[in-house]
PDB file of C-alpha atoms in Angstrom:
ATOM      1  CA  MET V 104     124.200  83.582  85.063  1.00  0.00           C
ATOM      2  CA  ASP V 105     126.955  81.225  83.316  1.00  0.00           C
ATOM      3  CA  ILE V 106     127.274  77.407  84.947  1.00  0.00           C
ATOM      4  CA  GLN V 107     130.433  78.294  86.910  1.00  0.00           C
ATOM      5  CA  GLU V 108     129.196  81.372  88.750  1.00  0.00           C
ATOM      6  CA  VAL V 109     126.020  78.902  90.029  1.00  0.00           C
ATOM      7  CA  MET V 110     128.331  76.117  91.279  1.00  0.00           C
ATOM      8  CA  ASP V 111     130.680  79.138  93.499  1.00  0.00           C
ATOM      9  CA  VAL V 112     127.577  79.746  94.382  1.00  0.00           C
ATOM     10  CA  LEU V 113     126.348  76.738  94.999  1.00  0.00           C
ATOM     11  CA  LYS V 114     129.699  75.226  96.531  1.00  0.00           C
ATOM     12  CA  ALA V 115     130.057  78.921  98.577  1.00  0.00           C
ATOM     13  CA  ILE V 116     126.911  77.727  99.857  1.00  0.00           C
ATOM     14  CA  LEU V 117     128.071  74.080 101.243  1.00  0.00           C
ATOM     15  CA  VAL V 118     131.136  75.596 102.865  1.00  0.00           C
ATOM     16  CA  ASP V 119     129.423  77.969 104.783  1.00  0.00           C
ATOM     17  CA  LEU V 120     127.000  74.402 106.213  1.00  0.00           C
ATOM     18  CA  GLY V 121     130.491  73.227 107.156  1.00  0.00           C
ATOM     19  CA  ILE V 122     131.532  70.933 104.131  1.00  0.00           C
ATOM     20  CA  SER V 123     135.310  70.970 103.236  1.00  0.00           C
ATOM     21  CA  ALA V 124     135.432  72.986  99.745  1.00  0.00           C
ATOM     22  CA  GLU V 125     138.015  69.847  98.561  1.00  0.00           C
ATOM     23  CA  SER V 126     135.426  67.523  98.890  1.00  0.00           C
ATOM     24  CA  LEU V 127     133.505  69.295  96.623  1.00  0.00           C
ATOM     25  CA  HIS V 128     133.473  68.252  92.682  1.00  0.00           C
ATOM     26  CA  GLU V 129     131.016  68.354  90.001  1.00  0.00           C
ATOM     27  CA  GLU V 130     129.968  64.881  90.898  1.00  0.00           C
ATOM     28  CA  THR V 131     129.536  64.791  93.677  1.00  0.00           C
ATOM     29  CA  LEU V 132     125.367  63.379  95.615  1.00  0.00           C
ATOM     30  CA  LEU V 133     123.773  66.136  97.350  1.00  0.00           C
ATOM     31  CA  TYR V 134     123.269  63.264 100.118  1.00  0.00           C
ATOM     32  CA  LYS V 135     125.420  60.034  99.192  1.00  0.00           C
ATOM     33  CA  ASP V 136     128.690  61.692  99.410  1.00  0.00           C
ATOM     34  CA  LEU V 137     128.052  64.803 101.311  1.00  0.00           C
ATOM     35  CA  GLN V 138     125.557  63.531 103.623  1.00  0.00           C
ATOM     36  CA  LEU V 139     123.238  66.135 103.546  1.00  0.00           C
ATOM     37  CA  ASP V 140     120.485  65.884 106.288  1.00  0.00           C
ATOM     38  CA  SER V 141     116.518  66.495 105.455  1.00  0.00           C
ATOM     39  CA  THR V 142     117.409  70.519 107.778  1.00  0.00           C
ATOM     40  CA  GLU V 143     121.188  70.827 105.370  1.00  0.00           C
ATOM     41  CA  THR V 144     119.202  70.745 102.362  1.00  0.00           C
ATOM     42  CA  VAL V 145     116.309  72.968 102.980  1.00  0.00           C
ATOM     43  CA  GLU V 146     119.419  76.252 104.635  1.00  0.00           C
ATOM     44  CA  VAL V 147     121.277  74.319 100.365  1.00  0.00           C
ATOM     45  CA  SER V 148     117.446  75.751  99.223  1.00  0.00           C
ATOM     46  CA  LEU V 149     117.764  78.979 100.673  1.00  0.00           C
ATOM     47  CA  GLY V 150     120.567  79.874  99.958  1.00  0.00           C
ATOM     48  CA  LEU V 151     120.904  79.362  96.350  1.00  0.00           C
ATOM     49  CA  LYS V 152     116.427  82.095  96.860  1.00  0.00           C
ATOM     50  CA  ARG V 153     118.779  84.360  98.717  1.00  0.00           C
ATOM     51  CA  ARG V 154     121.923  84.673  96.666  1.00  0.00           C
ATOM     52  CA  LEU V 155     120.553  83.987  93.473  1.00  0.00           C
ATOM     53  CA  GLY V 156     116.551  84.882  93.367  1.00  0.00           C
ATOM     54  CA  VAL V 157     115.485  81.098  92.653  1.00  0.00           C
ATOM     55  CA  SER V 158     113.639  78.721  94.227  1.00  0.00           C
ATOM     56  CA  VAL V 159     114.708  74.611  93.938  1.00  0.00           C
ATOM     57  CA  LYS V 160     113.087  71.807  96.327  1.00  0.00           C
ATOM     58  CA  LEU V 161     116.218  70.076  96.256  1.00  0.00           C
ATOM     59  CA  GLU V 162     114.694  68.350  99.229  1.00  0.00           C
ATOM     60  CA  SER V 163     112.295  66.816  97.128  1.00  0.00           C
ATOM     61  CA  ARG V 164     114.305  65.657  94.394  1.00  0.00           C
ATOM     62  CA  GLN V 165     116.611  62.050  93.748  1.00  0.00           C
ATOM     63  CA  ASP V 166     119.655  62.871  94.628  1.00  0.00           C
ATOM     64  CA  MET V 167     121.557  64.818  92.210  1.00  0.00           C
ATOM     65  CA  THR V 168     124.993  65.397  91.328  1.00  0.00           C
ATOM     66  CA  LEU V 169     126.197  69.367  91.657  1.00  0.00           C
ATOM     67  CA  ILE V 170     126.822  69.376  88.354  1.00  0.00           C
ATOM     68  CA  GLN V 171     122.954  68.597  88.074  1.00  0.00           C
ATOM     69  CA  VAL V 172     121.674  70.795  90.827  1.00  0.00           C
ATOM     70  CA  CYS V 173     123.541  73.833  88.775  1.00  0.00           C
ATOM     71  CA  GLY V 174     121.956  72.773  85.672  1.00  0.00           C
ATOM     72  CA  LEU V 175     119.024  72.675  87.668  1.00  0.00           C
ATOM     73  CA  ILE V 176     118.859  76.637  88.963  1.00  0.00           C
ATOM     74  CA  GLU V 177     121.081  77.921  85.464  1.00  0.00           C
ATOM     75  CA  ALA V 178     118.087  76.600  84.084  1.00  0.00           C
ATOM     76  CA  ALA V 179     115.587  78.406  87.010  1.00  0.00           C
ATOM     77  CA  VAL V 180     117.457  81.681  86.403  1.00  0.00           C
ATOM     78  CA  ALA V 181     116.832  81.279  82.516  1.00  0.00           C
ATOM     79  CA  THR V 182     112.955  81.221  82.793  1.00  0.00           C
ATOM     80  CA  SER V 183     113.137  83.554  85.892  1.00  0.00           C
ATOM     81  CA  SER V 184     114.436  86.299  83.891  1.00  0.00           C
ATOM     82  CA  GLN V 185     112.251  86.193  80.766  1.00  0.00           C
TER      83      GLN V 185
END
């Protein structure tokens, strides 16, 4: 799975939460720009687990851009498939 596929999944999860697709870019920050609360952050983590089979605890991290989140996910996918 490449980073663009991961980005597409992440964006789909965020759109499912009611966030406008037009506001989602690689440099968009989860907390500052999207203003995700802790519940929404957990929902994103659960969505990633369901769709990609990887656990990424976003709620315990500093604010991250979407591309940084995708990098974490890509690394987790690579590790889980070894």
